[in-house]
Amino acid sequence: MEEIKKIAKELLAENKVQLIVGFEKGSANKVRPAFFTKPEEIDQLIYNEYCIHNIALYLKKDICQKANNLAIIANPNVVRSILQLASENQIAEEKIKIIGISFEGKCVGLLDFKAAEEFSKTQPKGIKPEDKALIEKIQAMPLEERFNYWVEAFSPCIKCYACRASCPMCYCGKCNVETNNPQWIPVAPHKYGNLEWHMMRAMHLAGRCINCGECNRSCPVNIPLNILSYMLSDFILDEFDSEAGMNAVFTPALSVYTSVDKENFIK
Ligand code: SF4
Ligand code: SF4
């Protein structure tokens, strides 16, 4: 932690950045995102086992967009998000400094994008055994049963949109769910309207999701969003040899089209 604080203080003191994005102590045992602009504020900067949230989310918010340059405390999830956002031309390398930190809290220093690409590979692959078992169960289902599984899985959704709000890749200024002419997605929670919402979100994130799990953590009714995003990422990797957030020069699989694209998966 002292190493991170030293780097952050120096960056602000030497005017190399205007803003540091990290965490500070919240209420009780909780932590909250924090934005530091002066070296003396850095004493409040913390990083502990509760700092799991993907703060790359803030890179598209006004506070970061208005800064000429900034640094962010970045674990492998945050680094993958940064690389993915850069590949989508949403952030520029010259504006952002990455202070890398492992999930275990070990500072790995300042990372340029090349080093960040290496660091992104340290994000653990795979999922919990119980999630893997569920995925295998879903994949073994006939199509109609699989469809019904997801209709039921999404039916408790209360459309709070916390999953969207917490996702660094959901950065559209106006989401389709907020358009009402035409009204693509019904406003009120409803079995099939919920399915439409989740299908739309899944398609928009296919090949772009970096599997940080933030949507899953934010859902108040425990919809297995991690299962869906993992299945999609796995599918995109298998079919298109494409993995989001591994480098800054990257075209997501579903953003390119060629006349020889595979169609065998369309059912
Ligand atoms: S895991 Fe969820 S929050 Fe993270 S990038 Fe994927 S869809 Fe977004
Ligand atoms: S966070 Fe959960 S309840 Fe809220 S919109 Fe997303 S899936 Fe639905």
Coordinates of C-alpha atoms and ligand atoms in Angstrom, one line a residue:
M1 CA 0.0 0.0 0.0
E2 CA 2.9 2.4 0.8
E3 CA 4.3 1.8 -2.7
I4 CA 0.9 2.7 -4.3
K5 CA 0.6 5.8 -2.1
K6 CA 4.1 6.9 -3.0
I7 CA 3.4 6.6 -6.7
A8 CA 0.1 8.4 -6.4
K9 CA 1.5 11.2 -4.3
E10 CA 4.4 11.8 -6.8
L11 CA 2.1 11.8 -9.8
L12 CA 0.0 14.6 -8.2
A13 CA 2.9 16.5 -6.7
E14 CA 4.7 16.6 -10.0
N15 CA 1.5 17.5 -11.9
K16 CA 1.8 14.4 -14.0
V17 CA -1.9 13.8 -13.4
Q18 CA -4.8 15.9 -12.2
L19 CA -6.8 13.0 -10.7
I20 CA -6.2 9.7 -9.0
V21 CA -9.1 7.2 -9.1
G22 CA -9.0 4.6 -6.3
F23 CA -10.8 3.6 -3.0
E24 CA -11.2 5.2 0.4
K25 CA -12.8 3.9 3.6
G26 CA -16.6 3.9 3.6
S27 CA -19.1 3.4 6.4
A28 CA -18.6 0.4 8.7
N29 CA -16.2 -2.0 7.0
K30 CA -17.1 -0.9 3.6
V31 CA -15.0 0.9 1.0
R32 CA -16.1 3.4 -1.6
P33 CA -14.6 4.8 -4.9
A34 CA -12.6 7.9 -4.3
F35 CA -11.2 10.7 -6.5
F36 CA -8.0 12.4 -5.3
T37 CA -6.7 15.7 -6.7
K38 CA -4.1 16.8 -4.1
P39 CA -1.1 14.9 -2.7
E40 CA -2.1 15.4 0.9
E41 CA -5.4 13.6 0.2
I42 CA -3.6 10.4 -0.7
D43 CA -3.4 9.4 3.0
Q44 CA -7.0 8.4 2.6
L45 CA -6.3 6.1 -0.3
I46 CA -6.7 2.4 0.6
Y47 CA -6.7 -1.0 -1.0
N48 CA -7.9 -4.1 0.8
E49 CA -9.9 -7.3 0.1
Y50 CA -13.1 -5.3 -0.2
C51 CA -11.8 -3.2 -3.1
I52 CA -13.1 -5.7 -5.6
H53 CA -15.4 -3.3 -7.6
N54 CA -14.5 -2.5 -11.1
I55 CA -13.7 1.2 -10.9
A56 CA -12.9 1.4 -14.6
L57 CA -16.6 2.3 -14.7
Y58 CA -15.7 5.9 -13.8
L59 CA -13.4 6.4 -16.8
K60 CA -16.5 7.2 -18.9
K61 CA -18.0 9.5 -16.2
D62 CA -17.7 13.3 -16.3
I63 CA -15.2 13.5 -13.4
C64 CA -12.7 11.5 -15.4
Q65 CA -13.7 12.7 -18.9
K66 CA -13.1 16.3 -17.7
A67 CA -9.6 15.6 -16.4
N68 CA -6.8 16.2 -18.8
N69 CA -5.0 13.2 -17.4
L70 CA -5.5 10.8 -14.6
A71 CA -4.2 7.7 -12.9
I72 CA -6.2 4.7 -11.7
I73 CA -5.5 2.0 -9.2
A74 CA -6.0 -1.1 -11.4
N75 CA -6.3 -4.8 -10.6
P76 CA -6.5 -7.2 -13.6
N77 CA -10.2 -6.7 -14.0
V78 CA -9.8 -2.9 -14.2
V79 CA -6.8 -3.3 -16.5
R80 CA -8.8 -5.5 -18.9
S81 CA -11.6 -2.9 -18.9
I82 CA -9.1 -0.2 -19.7
L83 CA -7.7 -2.1 -22.6
Q84 CA -11.2 -2.9 -23.9
L85 CA -12.3 0.7 -23.6
A86 CA -9.1 1.8 -25.4
S87 CA -9.8 -0.7 -28.2
E88 CA -13.3 0.9 -28.5
N89 CA -11.6 4.4 -28.7
Q90 CA -13.3 5.5 -25.5
I91 CA -10.0 6.4 -23.7
A92 CA -6.6 7.4 -24.9
E93 CA -3.3 5.9 -23.6
E94 CA -1.7 9.3 -23.3
K95 CA -4.3 10.5 -20.9
I96 CA -4.2 7.6 -18.4
K97 CA -1.6 6.1 -16.1
I98 CA -2.2 2.7 -14.7
I99 CA -1.0 1.9 -11.2
G100 CA -1.2 -1.9 -11.3
I101 CA -2.1 -4.0 -8.3
S102 CA -2.6 -7.7 -8.1
F103 CA -5.8 -9.2 -6.6
E104 CA -3.7 -10.0 -3.5
G105 CA -2.9 -6.3 -3.1
K106 CA 0.7 -6.4 -4.4
C107 CA 1.7 -3.2 -6.2
V108 CA 3.3 -3.9 -9.6
G109 CA 4.0 -0.2 -10.3
L110 CA 3.1 2.0 -13.3
L111 CA 2.1 0.1 -16.4
D112 CA 2.1 1.3 -20.0
F113 CA -0.4 -0.4 -22.3
K114 CA 2.2 -3.0 -23.4
A115 CA 2.8 -4.0 -19.7
A116 CA -0.9 -3.8 -19.1
E117 CA -1.5 -6.4 -21.7
E118 CA 0.8 -8.8 -19.9
F119 CA -0.8 -8.0 -16.6
S120 CA -4.3 -8.6 -17.9
K121 CA -3.3 -12.2 -18.4
T122 CA -3.1 -12.6 -14.6
Q123 CA -6.9 -12.4 -14.3
P124 CA -7.8 -15.9 -13.1
K125 CA -9.5 -17.9 -15.8
G126 CA -12.4 -20.2 -15.3
I127 CA -15.3 -20.1 -12.8
K128 CA -16.4 -21.8 -9.6
P129 CA -17.1 -25.6 -9.9
E130 CA -20.8 -25.0 -9.1
D131 CA -21.1 -22.4 -11.9
K132 CA -19.4 -24.8 -14.3
A133 CA -21.8 -27.5 -13.4
L134 CA -24.8 -25.2 -14.0
I135 CA -23.3 -24.2 -17.4
E136 CA -22.9 -27.8 -18.4
K137 CA -26.5 -28.5 -17.3
I138 CA -27.8 -25.6 -19.4
Q139 CA -25.8 -26.5 -22.4
A140 CA -27.1 -30.1 -22.3
M141 CA -30.7 -28.8 -22.4
P142 CA -32.7 -29.0 -25.6
L143 CA -33.3 -25.5 -27.1
E144 CA -36.9 -25.1 -25.9
E145 CA -35.9 -26.2 -22.3
R146 CA -32.9 -23.8 -22.4
F147 CA -35.2 -21.0 -23.6
N148 CA -37.6 -21.7 -20.7
Y149 CA -34.7 -21.8 -18.3
W150 CA -33.6 -18.3 -19.1
V151 CA -37.2 -17.0 -19.2
E152 CA -37.5 -18.3 -15.6
A153 CA -34.1 -17.1 -14.5
F154 CA -34.8 -13.6 -15.7
S155 CA -38.3 -13.4 -14.4
P156 CA -37.3 -12.1 -10.9
C157 CA -35.6 -9.1 -12.5
I158 CA -37.0 -5.8 -11.1
K159 CA -35.4 -3.7 -13.9
C160 CA -33.4 -1.7 -11.4
Y161 CA -30.6 -1.6 -14.0
A162 CA -27.9 -1.9 -11.4
C163 CA -26.2 -4.4 -13.6
R164 CA -26.0 -1.9 -16.4
A165 CA -24.9 1.0 -14.1
S166 CA -22.0 -1.1 -12.7
C167 CA -20.7 -2.3 -16.0
P168 CA -17.7 -0.4 -17.5
M169 CA -18.8 -1.6 -21.0
C170 CA -22.3 -0.2 -20.7
Y171 CA -21.4 3.4 -21.5
C172 CA -24.0 4.5 -24.1
G173 CA -25.3 8.0 -23.4
K174 CA -28.8 6.7 -23.9
C175 CA -29.6 3.1 -23.5
N176 CA -32.2 1.3 -25.7
V177 CA -34.3 0.6 -22.6
E178 CA -34.9 4.3 -22.2
T179 CA -36.2 5.0 -25.7
N180 CA -39.9 5.0 -26.0
N181 CA -40.4 5.7 -29.7
P182 CA -40.3 2.9 -30.5
Q183 CA -40.6 1.2 -27.1
W184 CA -38.2 -1.7 -27.6
I185 CA -38.3 -2.8 -24.0
P186 CA -41.4 -2.6 -21.8
V187 CA -40.8 -0.3 -18.7
A188 CA -42.4 -2.6 -16.1
P189 CA -40.8 -5.9 -15.2
H190 CA -42.6 -8.7 -17.1
K191 CA -41.6 -12.2 -17.9
Y192 CA -41.0 -11.7 -21.6
G193 CA -40.0 -8.0 -21.4
N194 CA -37.3 -9.1 -18.9
L195 CA -36.1 -11.6 -21.4
E196 CA -35.9 -9.0 -24.2
W197 CA -33.9 -6.7 -21.9
H198 CA -31.4 -9.4 -21.0
M199 CA -31.1 -10.7 -24.6
M200 CA -30.4 -7.1 -25.8
R201 CA -27.8 -6.5 -23.1
A202 CA -26.2 -9.9 -23.7
M203 CA -25.9 -9.2 -27.4
H204 CA -24.4 -5.7 -26.8
L205 CA -21.8 -7.3 -24.5
A206 CA -21.0 -10.4 -26.5
G207 CA -17.3 -10.3 -27.3
R208 CA -16.8 -7.1 -25.1
C209 CA -17.5 -8.4 -21.6
I210 CA -14.2 -8.9 -19.6
N211 CA -15.8 -11.1 -17.0
C212 CA -15.2 -8.9 -14.0
G213 CA -18.5 -10.2 -12.4
E214 CA -19.6 -6.7 -11.4
C215 CA -23.1 -7.0 -12.9
N216 CA -23.5 -10.2 -10.9
R217 CA -22.4 -8.6 -7.6
S218 CA -24.7 -5.7 -8.1
C219 CA -27.9 -7.6 -8.8
P220 CA -30.3 -7.4 -5.8
V221 CA -32.2 -10.5 -6.8
N222 CA -29.2 -12.8 -7.6
I223 CA -29.9 -13.4 -11.3
P224 CA -27.0 -15.6 -12.5
L225 CA -25.6 -12.9 -14.9
N226 CA -22.1 -14.3 -14.5
I227 CA -23.2 -17.5 -16.0
L228 CA -24.6 -15.8 -19.1
S229 CA -21.6 -13.5 -19.6
Y230 CA -19.2 -16.4 -19.1
M231 CA -21.1 -18.6 -21.5
L232 CA -21.0 -15.8 -24.1
S233 CA -17.3 -15.1 -23.6
D234 CA -16.5 -18.8 -23.8
F235 CA -18.5 -19.1 -27.0
I236 CA -16.9 -16.1 -28.6
L237 CA -13.4 -17.4 -27.7
D238 CA -14.2 -20.9 -29.2
E239 CA -16.0 -19.7 -32.4
F240 CA -14.0 -16.5 -33.2
D241 CA -10.8 -16.9 -31.2
S242 CA -11.5 -13.5 -29.7
E243 CA -11.1 -12.4 -26.1
A244 CA -12.1 -8.9 -24.9
G245 CA -9.7 -6.7 -22.9
M246 CA -6.5 -8.5 -23.7
N247 CA -5.0 -5.7 -25.8
A248 CA -5.7 -2.1 -26.7
V249 CA -5.8 -2.7 -30.5
F250 CA -8.7 -5.1 -30.9
T251 CA -11.9 -5.4 -32.9
P252 CA -14.6 -7.2 -31.0
A253 CA -15.8 -10.3 -32.9
L254 CA -19.3 -9.0 -33.4
S255 CA -18.1 -5.7 -34.8
V256 CA -16.6 -7.3 -38.0
Y257 CA -18.3 -9.1 -40.8
T258 CA -16.9 -11.2 -43.6
S259 CA -18.6 -13.2 -46.3
V260 CA -17.0 -16.4 -44.9
D261 CA -18.2 -15.9 -41.4
K262 CA -19.3 -19.1 -39.7
E263 CA -23.0 -19.6 -39.6
N264 CA -23.1 -23.1 -38.1
F265 CA -24.1 -21.8 -34.7
I266 CA -27.2 -20.1 -36.0
K267 CA -30.2 -22.2 -35.0
Ligands
SF4_1 S1 -18.9 -9.2 -16.1 FE1 -20.8 -7.9 -16.2 S2 -20.1 -5.9 -15.4 FE2 -18.2 -7.0 -16.0 S3 -17.8 -6.4 -18.2 FE3 -19.1 -8.3 -18.2 S4 -21.2 -7.6 -18.4 FE4 -19.9 -5.8 -17.7
SF4_2 S1 -29.3 -5.8 -11.5 FE1 -30.6 -7.6 -11.5 S2 -32.7 -6.9 -11.0 FE2 -31.5 -5.1 -11.6 S3 -31.9 -5.0 -13.8 FE3 -30.0 -6.1 -13.6 S4 -30.7 -8.3 -13.6 FE4 -32.5 -7.0 -13.2

